[in-house]
Amino acid sequence: MLSRVADNLYWMSRYLERAEHTARLMDVNFTQSLDQTPEARDRRWERVLASLNATVRGADLYGIVEGLAFEPGNTSSIAACIAQARENARQVREQISTEMYEQINRLYFQVRNTNRSAFWDDEPHSFFKLVREGAHLFQGITDSTMSYDERWHFIQVGRFLERANNTSALLSTQFTVLRENEVAQPVMEYHYLDFVGLLKSCTAFEAYCKAYTADIQPERVAEFLLLNPDFPRSVCFAAEVIQNSLSAIGRSTGQRHAGRAQRLAGRLRAALDYGQVDEIMADDLHSYLASIQRQCGQIHDSVYQTYITYPADIALAS
């Protein structure tokens, strides 16, 4: 497969996953901030921006939501991510199914044609829901209409690498706030709603309750989102998919230099498979989460060096 195809498929799925994550995060926090004081609301949206590693020009709620939803110059905005995902799909249109391209094209025009006045006059929730469901539909169509060959595996690697990074960044931000507030205010009644919001931001609230009941405890939330092997938005689940897909790509391409990416993915998965949340929390959760994000970056770099931007002599030797 051409490196150009791999590059576009990889980024198509990463951008769409990023747009879906941003829409979900904004939807949850917009709803939860309605009953908060202006000061608490400002702190909430500062956390959202930090977890997305995003900056916006506006300092008020209107500016933040507009910047994260529609600002074309903001590479983290929903509109920019969907536009880039569509462009990636257009570049490899012959490599994906017609149904996939129709769905990403439809979602792009739905977002682009959104009336800003109606967005604020009606319910922003409707817009965020449209983005989430549009991304889910695209992922379902992808799984239903593509052969599970190299192309599909590159889509999986991009999607779950983005997901692992997003979930670990979200956890890091939330637990940073928890640590700061524990120092300033030992009474933690407000944590309940914050951690319900965290779970809902990962569509994990119902799944968490089935595993632990509705007793929301920060340590259990961290364990569920980090180490649960069965929940599709946990970091552990994402690491398994990344490793399996990179192994499948390595077998199908016969690349002799594919081992590094697989080893990095295997190391990440092993760390999560054998991790114990009490030990992670006792050591330093933030260092652990930073290590996960650093390993995701290393896997990304290795995928690029192996399959996308490799030197010609390595390609000839393979």
mmCIF file with all atom_site columns, N, CA and C in Angstrom, residues 141-176:
data_model
loop_
_atom_site.group_PDB
_atom_site.id
_atom_site.type_symbol
_atom_site.label_atom_id
_atom_site.label_alt_id
_atom_site.label_comp_id
_atom_site.label_asym_id
_atom_site.label_entity_id
_atom_site.label_seq_id
_atom_site.pdbx_PDB_ins_code
_atom_site.Cartn_x
_atom_site.Cartn_y
_atom_site.Cartn_z
_atom_site.occupancy
_atom_site.B_iso_or_equiv
_atom_site.pdbx_formal_charge
_atom_site.auth_seq_id
_atom_site.auth_comp_id
_atom_site.auth_asym_id
_atom_site.auth_atom_id
_atom_site.pdbx_PDB_model_num
ATOM 1   N N  . ILE A 1 141 ? -20.143 2.294  9.447  1.00 0.00 ? 141 ILE A N  1
ATOM 2   C CA . ILE A 1 141 ? -20.092 2.024  8.006  1.00 0.00 ? 141 ILE A CA 1
ATOM 3   C C  . ILE A 1 141 ? -18.715 1.490  7.618  1.00 0.00 ? 141 ILE A C  1
ATOM 4   N N  . THR A 1 142 ? -17.680 2.069  8.208  1.00 0.00 ? 142 THR A N  1
ATOM 5   C CA . THR A 1 142 ? -16.314 1.600  7.923  1.00 0.00 ? 142 THR A CA 1
ATOM 6   C C  . THR A 1 142 ? -16.164 0.125  8.272  1.00 0.00 ? 142 THR A C  1
ATOM 7   N N  . ASP A 1 143 ? -16.638 -0.241 9.451  1.00 0.00 ? 143 ASP A N  1
ATOM 8   C CA . ASP A 1 143 ? -16.504 -1.635 9.888  1.00 0.00 ? 143 ASP A CA 1
ATOM 9   C C  . ASP A 1 143 ? -17.392 -2.582 9.082  1.00 0.00 ? 143 ASP A C  1
ATOM 10  N N  . SER A 1 144 ? -18.417 -2.035 8.452  1.00 0.00 ? 144 SER A N  1
ATOM 11  C CA . SER A 1 144 ? -19.375 -2.887 7.728  1.00 0.00 ? 144 SER A CA 1
ATOM 12  C C  . SER A 1 144 ? -19.093 -2.975 6.243  1.00 0.00 ? 144 SER A C  1
ATOM 13  N N  . THR A 1 145 ? -18.298 -2.047 5.705  1.00 0.00 ? 145 THR A N  1
ATOM 14  C CA . THR A 1 145 ? -18.151 -2.011 4.242  1.00 0.00 ? 145 THR A CA 1
ATOM 15  C C  . THR A 1 145 ? -16.706 -2.173 3.759  1.00 0.00 ? 145 THR A C  1
ATOM 16  N N  . MET A 1 146 ? -15.736 -2.230 4.672  1.00 0.00 ? 146 MET A N  1
ATOM 17  C CA . MET A 1 146 ? -14.345 -2.415 4.250  1.00 0.00 ? 146 MET A CA 1
ATOM 18  C C  . MET A 1 146 ? -13.854 -3.815 4.575  1.00 0.00 ? 146 MET A C  1
ATOM 19  N N  . SER A 1 147 ? -12.970 -4.315 3.735  1.00 0.00 ? 147 SER A N  1
ATOM 20  C CA . SER A 1 147 ? -12.253 -5.540 4.098  1.00 0.00 ? 147 SER A CA 1
ATOM 21  C C  . SER A 1 147 ? -11.303 -5.211 5.243  1.00 0.00 ? 147 SER A C  1
ATOM 22  N N  . TYR A 1 148 ? -11.096 -6.168 6.124  1.00 0.00 ? 148 TYR A N  1
ATOM 23  C CA . TYR A 1 148 ? -10.218 -5.924 7.268  1.00 0.00 ? 148 TYR A CA 1
ATOM 24  C C  . TYR A 1 148 ? -8.765  -6.192 6.859  1.00 0.00 ? 148 TYR A C  1
ATOM 25  N N  . ASP A 1 149 ? -8.295  -5.365 5.933  1.00 0.00 ? 149 ASP A N  1
ATOM 26  C CA . ASP A 1 149 ? -6.935  -5.485 5.437  1.00 0.00 ? 149 ASP A CA 1
ATOM 27  C C  . ASP A 1 149 ? -6.080  -4.351 5.995  1.00 0.00 ? 149 ASP A C  1
ATOM 28  N N  . GLU A 1 150 ? -4.981  -4.031 5.329  1.00 0.00 ? 150 GLU A N  1
ATOM 29  C CA . GLU A 1 150 ? -4.088  -2.977 5.828  1.00 0.00 ? 150 GLU A CA 1
ATOM 30  C C  . GLU A 1 150 ? -4.812  -1.648 5.989  1.00 0.00 ? 150 GLU A C  1
ATOM 31  N N  . ARG A 1 151 ? -5.654  -1.324 5.015  1.00 0.00 ? 151 ARG A N  1
ATOM 32  C CA . ARG A 1 151 ? -6.336  -0.023 5.061  1.00 0.00 ? 151 ARG A CA 1
ATOM 33  C C  . ARG A 1 151 ? -7.169  0.090  6.335  1.00 0.00 ? 151 ARG A C  1
ATOM 34  N N  . TRP A 1 152 ? -7.935  -0.945 6.630  1.00 0.00 ? 152 TRP A N  1
ATOM 35  C CA . TRP A 1 152 ? -8.796  -0.920 7.821  1.00 0.00 ? 152 TRP A CA 1
ATOM 36  C C  . TRP A 1 152 ? -7.940  -0.853 9.096  1.00 0.00 ? 152 TRP A C  1
ATOM 37  N N  . HIS A 1 153 ? -6.820  -1.548 9.091  1.00 0.00 ? 153 HIS A N  1
ATOM 38  C CA . HIS A 1 153 ? -5.977  -1.538 10.296 1.00 0.00 ? 153 HIS A CA 1
ATOM 39  C C  . HIS A 1 153 ? -5.324  -0.173 10.507 1.00 0.00 ? 153 HIS A C  1
ATOM 40  N N  . PHE A 1 154 ? -4.956  0.524  9.421  1.00 0.00 ? 154 PHE A N  1
ATOM 41  C CA . PHE A 1 154 ? -4.421  1.868  9.607  1.00 0.00 ? 154 PHE A CA 1
ATOM 42  C C  . PHE A 1 154 ? -5.499  2.803  10.184 1.00 0.00 ? 154 PHE A C  1
ATOM 43  N N  . ILE A 1 155 ? -6.728  2.611  9.756  1.00 0.00 ? 155 ILE A N  1
ATOM 44  C CA . ILE A 1 155 ? -7.836  3.394  10.320 1.00 0.00 ? 155 ILE A CA 1
ATOM 45  C C  . ILE A 1 155 ? -7.982  3.098  11.817 1.00 0.00 ? 155 ILE A C  1
ATOM 46  N N  . GLN A 1 156 ? -7.865  1.827  12.187 1.00 0.00 ? 156 GLN A N  1
ATOM 47  C CA . GLN A 1 156 ? -7.965  1.442  13.593 1.00 0.00 ? 156 GLN A CA 1
ATOM 48  C C  . GLN A 1 156 ? -6.830  2.051  14.432 1.00 0.00 ? 156 GLN A C  1
ATOM 49  N N  . VAL A 1 157 ? -5.616  2.010  13.891 1.00 0.00 ? 157 VAL A N  1
ATOM 50  C CA . VAL A 1 157 ? -4.479  2.565  14.638 1.00 0.00 ? 157 VAL A CA 1
ATOM 51  C C  . VAL A 1 157 ? -4.687  4.052  14.887 1.00 0.00 ? 157 VAL A C  1
ATOM 52  N N  . GLY A 1 158 ? -5.097  4.795  13.862 1.00 0.00 ? 158 GLY A N  1
ATOM 53  C CA . GLY A 1 158 ? -5.322  6.224  14.034 1.00 0.00 ? 158 GLY A CA 1
ATOM 54  C C  . GLY A 1 158 ? -6.422  6.520  15.029 1.00 0.00 ? 158 GLY A C  1
ATOM 55  N N  . ARG A 1 159 ? -7.507  5.790  14.910 1.00 0.00 ? 159 ARG A N  1
ATOM 56  C CA . ARG A 1 159 ? -8.672  6.018  15.781 1.00 0.00 ? 159 ARG A CA 1
ATOM 57  C C  . ARG A 1 159 ? -8.352  5.746  17.243 1.00 0.00 ? 159 ARG A C  1
ATOM 58  N N  . PHE A 1 160 ? -7.701  4.609  17.524 1.00 0.00 ? 160 PHE A N  1
ATOM 59  C CA . PHE A 1 160 ? -7.486  4.240  18.928 1.00 0.00 ? 160 PHE A CA 1
ATOM 60  C C  . PHE A 1 160 ? -6.257  4.907  19.530 1.00 0.00 ? 160 PHE A C  1
ATOM 61  N N  . LEU A 1 161 ? -5.317  5.315  18.702 1.00 0.00 ? 161 LEU A N  1
ATOM 62  C CA . LEU A 1 161 ? -4.207  6.107  19.230 1.00 0.00 ? 161 LEU A CA 1
ATOM 63  C C  . LEU A 1 161 ? -4.725  7.470  19.686 1.00 0.00 ? 161 LEU A C  1
ATOM 64  N N  . GLU A 1 162 ? -5.596  8.057  18.889 1.00 0.00 ? 162 GLU A N  1
ATOM 65  C CA . GLU A 1 162 ? -6.207  9.329  19.280 1.00 0.00 ? 162 GLU A CA 1
ATOM 66  C C  . GLU A 1 162 ? -7.040  9.155  20.551 1.00 0.00 ? 162 GLU A C  1
ATOM 67  N N  . ARG A 1 163 ? -7.763  8.061  20.631 1.00 0.00 ? 163 ARG A N  1
ATOM 68  C CA . ARG A 1 163 ? -8.627  7.817  21.792 1.00 0.00 ? 163 ARG A CA 1
ATOM 69  C C  . ARG A 1 163 ? -7.815  7.619  23.072 1.00 0.00 ? 163 ARG A C  1
ATOM 70  N N  . ALA A 1 164 ? -6.755  6.837  22.994 1.00 0.00 ? 164 ALA A N  1
ATOM 71  C CA . ALA A 1 164 ? -5.911  6.618  24.174 1.00 0.00 ? 164 ALA A CA 1
ATOM 72  C C  . ALA A 1 164 ? -5.315  7.930  24.662 1.00 0.00 ? 164 ALA A C  1
ATOM 73  N N  . ASN A 1 165 ? -4.887  8.745  23.738 1.00 0.00 ? 165 ASN A N  1
ATOM 74  C CA . ASN A 1 165 ? -4.295  10.030 24.093 1.00 0.00 ? 165 ASN A CA 1
ATOM 75  C C  . ASN A 1 165 ? -5.341  10.952 24.720 1.00 0.00 ? 165 ASN A C  1
ATOM 76  N N  . ASN A 1 166 ? -6.529  10.991 24.135 1.00 0.00 ? 166 ASN A N  1
ATOM 77  C CA . ASN A 1 166 ? -7.589  11.872 24.643 1.00 0.00 ? 166 ASN A CA 1
ATOM 78  C C  . ASN A 1 166 ? -8.049  11.453 26.041 1.00 0.00 ? 166 ASN A C  1
ATOM 79  N N  . THR A 1 167 ? -8.236  10.160 26.242 1.00 0.00 ? 167 THR A N  1
ATOM 80  C CA . THR A 1 167 ? -8.718  9.688  27.544 1.00 0.00 ? 167 THR A CA 1
ATOM 81  C C  . THR A 1 167 ? -7.675  9.941  28.638 1.00 0.00 ? 167 THR A C  1
ATOM 82  N N  . SER A 1 168 ? -6.411  9.700  28.332 1.00 0.00 ? 168 SER A N  1
ATOM 83  C CA . SER A 1 168 ? -5.371  9.933  29.347 1.00 0.00 ? 168 SER A CA 1
ATOM 84  C C  . SER A 1 168 ? -5.230  11.430 29.637 1.00 0.00 ? 168 SER A C  1
ATOM 85  N N  . ALA A 1 169 ? -5.380  12.284 28.632 1.00 0.00 ? 169 ALA A N  1
ATOM 86  C CA . ALA A 1 169 ? -5.306  13.738 28.858 1.00 0.00 ? 169 ALA A CA 1
ATOM 87  C C  . ALA A 1 169 ? -6.483  14.210 29.717 1.00 0.00 ? 169 ALA A C  1
ATOM 88  N N  . LEU A 1 170 ? -7.650  13.646 29.471 1.00 0.00 ? 170 LEU A N  1
ATOM 89  C CA . LEU A 1 170 ? -8.837  14.006 30.246 1.00 0.00 ? 170 LEU A CA 1
ATOM 90  C C  . LEU A 1 170 ? -8.671  13.589 31.711 1.00 0.00 ? 170 LEU A C  1
ATOM 91  N N  . LEU A 1 171 ? -8.176  12.385 31.929 1.00 0.00 ? 171 LEU A N  1
ATOM 92  C CA . LEU A 1 171 ? -7.930  11.919 33.297 1.00 0.00 ? 171 LEU A CA 1
ATOM 93  C C  . LEU A 1 171 ? -6.889  12.786 33.991 1.00 0.00 ? 171 LEU A C  1
ATOM 94  N N  . SER A 1 172 ? -5.844  13.131 33.284 1.00 0.00 ? 172 SER A N  1
ATOM 95  C CA . SER A 1 172 ? -4.779  13.933 33.885 1.00 0.00 ? 172 SER A CA 1
ATOM 96  C C  . SER A 1 172 ? -5.313  15.284 34.347 1.00 0.00 ? 172 SER A C  1
ATOM 97  N N  . THR A 1 173 ? -6.120  15.919 33.514 1.00 0.00 ? 173 THR A N  1
ATOM 98  C CA . THR A 1 173 ? -6.684  17.221 33.877 1.00 0.00 ? 173 THR A CA 1
ATOM 99  C C  . THR A 1 173 ? -7.603  17.102 35.080 1.00 0.00 ? 173 THR A C  1
ATOM 100 N N  . GLN A 1 174 ? -8.469  16.091 35.071 1.00 0.00 ? 174 GLN A N  1
ATOM 101 C CA . GLN A 1 174 ? -9.436  15.933 36.160 1.00 0.00 ? 174 GLN A CA 1
ATOM 102 C C  . GLN A 1 174 ? -8.733  15.656 37.494 1.00 0.00 ? 174 GLN A C  1
ATOM 103 N N  . PHE A 1 175 ? -7.726  14.812 37.474 1.00 0.00 ? 175 PHE A N  1
ATOM 104 C CA . PHE A 1 175 ? -7.063  14.471 38.733 1.00 0.00 ? 175 PHE A CA 1
ATOM 105 C C  . PHE A 1 175 ? -6.106  15.564 39.196 1.00 0.00 ? 175 PHE A C  1
ATOM 106 N N  . THR A 1 176 ? -5.669  16.404 38.292 1.00 0.00 ? 176 THR A N  1
ATOM 107 C CA . THR A 1 176 ? -4.906  17.578 38.706 1.00 0.00 ? 176 THR A CA 1
ATOM 108 C C  . THR A 1 176 ? -5.788  18.504 39.530 1.00 0.00 ? 176 THR A C  1
#
